[in-house]
Every structure is written in C-alpha cells, then in structure tokens.
Amino acid sequence: MIVPSPYADLLTLMDARAHTLAVLGSDTRYWEYGDPTSPTTIVMVHGFRGDHHGLEAVVAQLQGLRIISPDLPGFGESAAFDTAPHSIDSYAAWLAEFLRLLALPGRVVVLGHSFGSIVVAAAAAAPGGLPAQELVLVNPIAAPALSGPRGILTRLAVFYYWLASKLPERLGFALLCNRVIVRVMSITMAKTRSRQRRRWIHNQHDRYFSAFADRTVVLEAFTASVSHDVSEYATAIDTRTLLIAAEKDDITPVPAQVRLRAQFPDARLHVLPGVGHLIHYEVPEDAAQALRAFLDPVRPAGAPEAAAS
C-alpha cells in the first residue's frame, strides 16, 4: 500500500532526474531536482537507514533552486562500498569525492539530516573540507546518542542490532527488516497529532527504512551512528552553518544543541517548536523557510525571527 505524499504536486514541479556516478567504489545513485541553471545548489545527505525519499518533502519547498540528493552508499539504490567499511570516515571521504566529481558551479550548500549531519560535519572538518559556502544540519546529532533523553531506547536499539549481528545471516537480515519493529520506531519518533500525517510517515518508513544492501552495511552504519556526533568536528568547521533543531527531539535535547552551536566558529541555531526528530516529514515547510532565511539574510517584512541561542 502506498500513502500519497502531501507534497506530490509540488515535487512534480521539481522535475526529478536520476543519475549514477562511481564514487570511491560505490555506484552512487543521485537525484537532481529543480532549476539546473540556478546559481545556488543544495546537496542533501539523508539519515540512517533512509534514502533520498526522506528529504523530498523539503525538496518540494525549494522551488527555484537546484537540489542534488544522493542515496548513501549501501542504502537505497546506491551500491555498498566495495572494500571500505561503512564508517563515518568512509562516508565523509565519499561525500568530499562526490562533490569534487560533480564540480558544481556557483554557490554550494550542503545539508545533512540526523546521521547525515555527522557525515557532513566530518567531511567539512577533514583536511581540505568541502567546496561549500554554507552548511545546514537538520536534527543534528549534537551529543552521543546514548546520552539523549531517550537513552534507554538507544540502548534497546544497540541490543537489537547486536542480536541481528549474532543470528545466522538470513535470520539477522529478517530481524533488521521486521515491519513491527520498524513501526514501533516510527510511532516513537513521530510527534504530530495529525492522523493523516502519521499514516504517511509510517508508510514512508515501511517503504524505505529497510532499503539497504545487506546486513553488514546496516550494522556498520549503525555502529558509526552511535560512535560519533557533530560535536567532535564542530570546532574545526569554519564554514557558515545553520543548525535546525527540534524542541521535542528524543535523540538530542535543545540544551545540547545550544552547547553545539557555541562550539562552531560561525553557526546559527533555529529551534522548531512542537516537533521531534522527524522535522523533514512533520514540518518540511518550516525547515525550508529557515534555510531560505539563512541563505538570504535580508528577510521579507513580517517573517518570524529564528529562535537562536
């Protein structure tokens, strides 16, 4: 069953085009949206176990811009790394090489959501950095995941992935794709009170949350996701940065986001009220508005101030 996206009509206007590019041993699939002649290109990096579909609701709000959204190696339609482990270092090197090969003209903005925020931060902090004028981190992992307000849930997740690694290959893969567990995760993270929106979010997770190459990929990526956070890299990032955080994020609370912002040489924090770790599904309009205001500091009259600390 497919629950139609509330943003389907807007997304159609963005005219998605699919491409494949060989990057560090991964045949990487990526999608290009919007105006190819735009002077500004936004490159989006999705979160753990997702693929490019997860950010399409945000893409739909960005008419007039050029958007490039790849599937991370080993997820969605992108091949796994052929020899490298699926670690933060590998993903960071992949992102830097992906951008080098694209050789994008004009203004380049790199956006990372959740796990993608760690990948983007690690790549930006590495020697050579990223060829980007701005970074945007949505639901950034600001502190170790085990220290979050729902740390007990993270520990349960650690046990879940540990068990999946110990079972025989077939059983372990089946556990990782178990629809009941995926639904529990989705219910836990969704904060919206709209039944229709929740139904769509759950369907998105049903369709795309288990789109990974094999058990090894997802286990390595999970280890990477709970072993690192953006705060490790913040002080080494001199690129102008926007943090879009959520008031009710179960993984990283607002005080940790405030501390993270202070570690960056040049960062702004925008906190969205009443939403959790699914900003990209629940309030993509607000995320896009914050992004546009950040890219164009001259805000239109009457536009709300960002919540900053």
Short mmCIF file of C-alpha atoms in Angstrom, two decimals:
data_model
loop_
_atom_site.label_atom_id
_atom_site.label_comp_id
_atom_site.label_asym_id
_atom_site.label_seq_id
_atom_site.Cartn_x
_atom_site.Cartn_y
_atom_site.Cartn_z
CA MET A 1 0.00 0.00 0.00
CA ILE A 2 1.22 3.48 -0.86
CA VAL A 3 0.01 6.52 1.08
CA PRO A 4 0.22 9.53 -1.28
CA SER A 5 2.64 12.25 -0.26
CA PRO A 6 1.00 15.55 0.71
CA TYR A 7 3.78 17.16 -1.33
CA ALA A 8 3.39 15.10 -4.52
CA ASP A 9 2.13 18.00 -6.65
CA LEU A 10 4.88 20.35 -5.52
CA LEU A 11 7.51 17.66 -6.03
CA THR A 12 6.32 17.06 -9.60
CA LEU A 13 7.18 20.67 -10.34
CA MET A 14 10.77 19.97 -9.26
CA ASP A 15 11.27 17.58 -12.23
CA ALA A 16 13.44 14.83 -10.64
CA ARG A 17 16.24 13.41 -12.82
CA ALA A 18 18.16 10.28 -11.73
CA HIS A 19 21.89 9.80 -12.33
CA THR A 20 24.64 7.33 -11.39
CA LEU A 21 28.21 8.26 -10.50
CA ALA A 22 31.06 5.96 -9.45
CA VAL A 23 32.44 7.32 -6.17
CA LEU A 24 35.15 5.56 -4.14
CA GLY A 25 33.98 2.07 -5.03
CA SER A 26 30.24 2.78 -4.86
CA ASP A 27 28.00 3.23 -7.88
CA THR A 28 26.14 6.12 -6.29
CA ARG A 29 22.61 6.96 -7.40
CA TYR A 30 21.57 10.55 -7.01
CA TRP A 31 18.63 12.69 -7.98
CA GLU A 32 18.71 16.21 -9.34
CA TYR A 33 15.69 18.46 -8.82
CA GLY A 34 14.72 21.97 -9.70
CA ASP A 35 16.38 24.55 -11.90
CA PRO A 36 19.72 23.29 -13.31
CA THR A 37 20.69 26.88 -14.10
CA SER A 38 20.15 28.15 -10.55
CA PRO A 39 23.22 29.91 -9.11
CA THR A 40 22.63 28.00 -5.84
CA THR A 41 22.82 24.21 -5.48
CA ILE A 42 21.84 22.39 -2.29
CA VAL A 43 23.33 18.92 -1.81
CA MET A 44 21.33 16.85 0.69
CA VAL A 45 22.60 13.92 2.78
CA HIS A 46 19.89 11.75 4.32
CA GLY A 47 19.80 9.98 7.67
CA PHE A 48 20.46 6.44 8.91
CA ARG A 49 18.61 3.64 7.11
CA GLY A 50 16.79 6.09 4.89
CA ASP A 51 17.38 7.15 1.32
CA HIS A 52 16.76 10.28 -0.77
CA HIS A 53 12.97 9.89 -0.49
CA GLY A 54 13.11 11.02 3.15
CA LEU A 55 14.14 14.55 2.19
CA GLU A 56 11.77 15.00 -0.76
CA ALA A 57 9.20 16.89 1.33
CA VAL A 58 11.89 19.52 1.99
CA VAL A 59 12.99 19.44 -1.66
CA ALA A 60 9.38 20.21 -2.68
CA GLN A 61 9.53 23.54 -0.80
CA LEU A 62 12.65 24.77 -2.58
CA GLN A 63 11.30 25.93 -5.92
CA GLY A 64 13.80 27.93 -7.97
CA LEU A 65 16.87 26.19 -6.52
CA ARG A 66 18.89 23.25 -7.80
CA ILE A 67 18.88 20.26 -5.44
CA ILE A 68 21.10 17.17 -5.59
CA SER A 69 20.16 14.30 -3.29
CA PRO A 70 22.16 11.04 -3.32
CA ASP A 71 21.46 7.73 -1.64
CA LEU A 72 24.31 7.00 0.77
CA PRO A 73 26.47 4.02 -0.28
CA GLY A 74 24.76 0.79 0.77
CA PHE A 75 21.32 2.40 1.10
CA GLY A 76 18.51 2.99 -1.35
CA GLU A 77 19.78 2.40 -4.88
CA SER A 78 23.45 3.15 -4.20
CA ALA A 79 25.86 0.22 -4.12
CA ALA A 80 27.76 -0.52 -0.93
CA PHE A 81 31.45 0.33 -0.70
CA ASP A 82 33.38 -2.46 -2.39
CA THR A 83 36.17 -2.67 0.19
CA ALA A 84 35.87 0.22 2.67
CA PRO A 85 33.86 -0.17 5.90
CA HIS A 86 30.67 1.84 6.19
CA SER A 87 32.16 4.18 8.77
CA ILE A 88 31.97 7.93 9.30
CA ASP A 89 35.44 8.33 7.80
CA SER A 90 34.40 6.40 4.69
CA TYR A 91 31.17 8.34 4.26
CA ALA A 92 32.95 11.65 4.82
CA ALA A 93 35.58 10.78 2.18
CA TRP A 94 32.78 9.66 -0.16
CA LEU A 95 30.91 12.96 0.26
CA ALA A 96 34.02 15.03 -0.41
CA GLU A 97 34.80 12.99 -3.53
CA PHE A 98 31.16 13.11 -4.69
CA LEU A 99 31.24 16.90 -4.60
CA ARG A 100 34.66 17.02 -6.25
CA LEU A 101 33.44 14.88 -9.14
CA LEU A 102 30.27 16.94 -9.55
CA ALA A 103 32.35 20.15 -9.69
CA LEU A 104 29.26 22.24 -9.01
CA PRO A 105 29.35 25.86 -10.16
CA GLY A 106 28.17 28.84 -8.16
CA ARG A 107 27.04 28.76 -4.54
CA VAL A 108 27.03 25.29 -2.95
CA VAL A 109 25.14 24.48 0.26
CA VAL A 110 25.47 21.05 1.89
CA LEU A 111 22.61 19.85 4.09
CA GLY A 112 22.74 16.79 6.34
CA HIS A 113 19.88 15.29 8.34
CA SER A 114 20.48 13.28 11.54
CA PHE A 115 23.16 10.67 10.68
CA GLY A 116 23.78 12.78 7.59
CA SER A 117 24.67 15.69 9.89
CA ILE A 118 27.59 13.67 11.27
CA VAL A 119 28.74 12.73 7.76
CA VAL A 120 28.60 16.36 6.61
CA ALA A 121 30.37 17.64 9.73
CA ALA A 122 33.14 15.04 9.48
CA ALA A 123 33.68 15.86 5.80
CA ALA A 124 33.73 19.61 6.45
CA ALA A 125 36.22 19.24 9.30
CA ALA A 126 38.62 16.99 7.37
CA PRO A 127 41.73 18.44 5.70
CA GLY A 128 40.56 20.14 2.54
CA GLY A 129 36.99 20.41 3.84
CA LEU A 130 34.08 20.66 1.43
CA PRO A 131 33.63 23.01 -1.54
CA ALA A 132 30.61 24.65 0.09
CA GLN A 133 29.77 28.18 1.14
CA GLU A 134 27.25 27.09 3.80
CA LEU A 135 26.27 24.02 5.79
CA VAL A 136 22.79 23.21 7.09
CA LEU A 137 22.40 20.49 9.73
CA VAL A 138 18.83 19.34 10.38
CA ASN A 139 18.18 17.41 13.62
CA PRO A 140 21.95 17.39 14.15
CA ILE A 141 23.33 14.69 16.42
CA ALA A 142 24.81 17.17 18.86
CA ALA A 143 25.97 14.74 21.55
CA PRO A 144 26.49 10.98 21.96
CA ALA A 145 23.21 9.20 21.17
CA LEU A 146 23.37 7.17 24.39
CA SER A 147 23.20 10.39 26.43
CA GLY A 148 19.93 11.62 24.89
CA PRO A 149 16.61 12.00 26.74
CA ARG A 150 15.54 8.60 25.41
CA GLY A 151 18.89 6.92 26.06
CA ILE A 152 17.11 3.75 27.15
CA LEU A 153 15.61 3.46 23.65
CA THR A 154 19.05 3.85 22.12
CA ARG A 155 20.33 1.07 24.36
CA LEU A 156 17.46 -1.12 23.19
CA ALA A 157 18.48 -0.30 19.63
CA VAL A 158 22.06 -1.30 20.43
CA PHE A 159 20.76 -4.66 21.70
CA TYR A 160 18.57 -5.05 18.60
CA TYR A 161 21.49 -4.53 16.23
CA TRP A 162 23.77 -6.71 18.37
CA LEU A 163 21.22 -9.52 18.20
CA ALA A 164 20.87 -9.09 14.44
CA SER A 165 24.65 -9.46 14.15
CA LYS A 166 24.72 -12.69 16.18
CA LEU A 167 21.90 -14.51 14.41
CA PRO A 168 22.53 -16.51 11.23
CA GLU A 169 22.67 -14.23 8.18
CA ARG A 170 19.14 -14.95 6.99
CA LEU A 171 17.52 -14.53 10.41
CA GLY A 172 19.59 -11.45 11.21
CA PHE A 173 18.57 -9.77 7.95
CA ALA A 174 14.92 -10.65 8.60
CA LEU A 175 15.11 -9.11 12.09
CA LEU A 176 16.56 -5.89 10.68
CA CYS A 177 13.68 -5.67 8.19
CA ASN A 178 10.96 -6.64 10.69
CA ARG A 179 7.94 -4.44 9.96
CA VAL A 180 6.69 -4.48 13.56
CA ILE A 181 9.99 -3.12 14.87
CA VAL A 182 10.13 -0.50 12.10
CA ARG A 183 6.60 0.59 13.01
CA VAL A 184 7.46 0.87 16.74
CA MET A 185 10.40 3.08 15.79
CA SER A 186 8.18 5.23 13.60
CA ILE A 187 5.49 5.61 16.26
CA THR A 188 8.10 6.57 18.86
CA MET A 189 9.65 9.32 16.75
CA ALA A 190 6.50 10.88 15.28
CA LYS A 191 5.18 13.81 17.33
CA THR A 192 2.48 15.19 15.04
CA ARG A 193 -1.12 14.86 16.19
CA SER A 194 -2.39 14.61 12.62
CA ARG A 195 -3.57 11.07 11.95
CA GLN A 196 -3.20 11.59 8.23
CA ARG A 197 0.38 12.86 8.59
CA ARG A 198 1.30 9.99 10.93
CA ARG A 199 -0.15 7.49 8.47
CA TRP A 200 2.03 8.91 5.70
CA ILE A 201 5.15 8.95 7.90
CA HIS A 202 4.65 5.30 8.90
CA ASN A 203 4.15 4.34 5.25
CA GLN A 204 7.37 6.15 4.29
CA HIS A 205 9.27 4.17 6.91
CA ASP A 206 7.61 0.92 5.80
CA ARG A 207 8.69 1.57 2.21
CA TYR A 208 12.21 2.94 2.64
CA PHE A 209 13.62 2.17 6.10
CA SER A 210 14.76 -1.32 5.07
CA ALA A 211 16.25 -0.35 1.71
CA PHE A 212 19.85 -1.35 2.49
CA ALA A 213 22.25 -3.59 0.60
CA ASP A 214 22.87 -6.24 3.26
CA ARG A 215 23.25 -6.88 6.95
CA THR A 216 26.90 -5.83 7.08
CA VAL A 217 26.14 -2.39 5.68
CA VAL A 218 23.44 -1.54 8.19
CA LEU A 219 25.37 -2.94 11.17
CA GLU A 220 28.50 -0.98 10.27
CA ALA A 221 26.49 2.19 9.69
CA PHE A 222 24.65 1.77 12.99
CA THR A 223 27.95 1.43 14.85
CA ALA A 224 29.13 4.60 13.13
CA SER A 225 25.92 6.44 14.06
CA VAL A 226 26.22 5.77 17.80
CA SER A 227 30.00 6.14 17.99
CA HIS A 228 30.22 9.71 16.70
CA ASP A 229 28.40 13.03 16.86
CA VAL A 230 28.71 16.50 15.36
CA SER A 231 30.37 17.98 18.47
CA GLU A 232 33.56 16.03 17.63
CA TYR A 233 34.02 18.12 14.50
CA ALA A 234 32.40 21.50 15.23
CA THR A 235 35.47 23.48 16.30
CA ALA A 236 37.28 22.56 13.06
CA ILE A 237 34.47 23.78 10.79
CA ASP A 238 34.87 27.38 9.69
CA THR A 239 32.06 27.23 7.13
CA ARG A 240 28.99 29.31 7.96
CA THR A 241 26.50 26.86 9.45
CA LEU A 242 22.80 26.66 10.30
CA LEU A 243 21.56 24.17 12.90
CA ILE A 244 17.85 23.37 12.59
CA ALA A 245 16.89 21.62 15.80
CA ALA A 246 13.63 20.34 17.28
CA GLU A 247 12.07 21.13 20.64
CA LYS A 248 10.98 17.52 21.23
CA ASP A 249 13.88 15.62 19.69
CA ASP A 250 14.28 12.32 21.55
CA ILE A 251 17.87 11.89 20.40
CA THR A 252 19.38 15.32 21.09
CA PRO A 253 17.72 17.79 23.52
CA VAL A 254 17.77 21.53 22.93
CA PRO A 255 20.39 22.29 25.66
CA ALA A 256 22.83 20.02 23.81
CA GLN A 257 22.08 21.91 20.58
CA VAL A 258 22.82 25.20 22.34
CA ARG A 259 26.17 23.82 23.50
CA LEU A 260 26.88 22.56 19.99
CA ARG A 261 26.20 25.95 18.42
CA ALA A 262 28.74 27.54 20.77
CA GLN A 263 31.43 25.14 19.53
CA PHE A 264 31.18 26.31 15.91
CA PRO A 265 33.19 29.38 14.88
CA ASP A 266 30.20 30.63 12.86
CA ALA A 267 26.83 28.97 13.46
CA ARG A 268 23.21 29.93 13.99
CA LEU A 269 20.66 27.80 15.84
CA HIS A 270 17.00 27.69 14.83
CA VAL A 271 14.71 25.63 17.09
CA LEU A 272 11.36 24.46 15.73
CA PRO A 273 8.65 24.07 18.41
CA GLY A 274 6.41 21.06 18.90
CA VAL A 275 8.35 18.71 16.64
CA GLY A 276 10.81 15.88 17.23
CA HIS A 277 13.39 14.00 15.16
CA LEU A 278 11.24 13.99 12.02
CA ILE A 279 11.44 17.65 11.01
CA HIS A 280 11.79 16.54 7.37
CA TYR A 281 8.41 14.79 7.50
CA GLU A 282 6.40 16.80 10.01
CA VAL A 283 7.34 20.42 9.22
CA PRO A 284 9.35 20.50 5.97
CA GLU A 285 7.85 23.92 5.20
CA ASP A 286 9.37 25.37 8.38
CA ALA A 287 12.74 23.77 7.67
CA ALA A 288 12.75 25.22 4.15
CA GLN A 289 11.75 28.66 5.43
CA ALA A 290 14.62 28.61 7.95
CA LEU A 291 17.02 27.53 5.21
CA ARG A 292 15.91 30.31 2.84
CA ALA A 293 16.19 32.94 5.60
CA PHE A 294 19.70 31.71 6.35
CA LEU A 295 20.74 31.87 2.71
CA ASP A 296 19.18 35.30 2.29
CA PRO A 297 19.75 37.31 5.50
CA VAL A 298 17.51 40.08 4.17
CA ARG A 299 14.21 38.57 5.30
CA PRO A 300 10.88 39.74 3.89
CA ALA A 301 8.85 42.06 6.10
CA GLY A 302 6.84 40.16 8.68
CA ALA A 303 8.98 36.99 8.53
CA PRO A 304 9.48 35.49 12.01
CA GLU A 305 12.83 35.67 13.75
CA ALA A 306 14.68 32.39 14.14
CA ALA A 307 14.94 31.00 17.64
CA ALA A 308 18.63 31.37 18.38
CA SER A 309 20.97 30.98 21.27
#
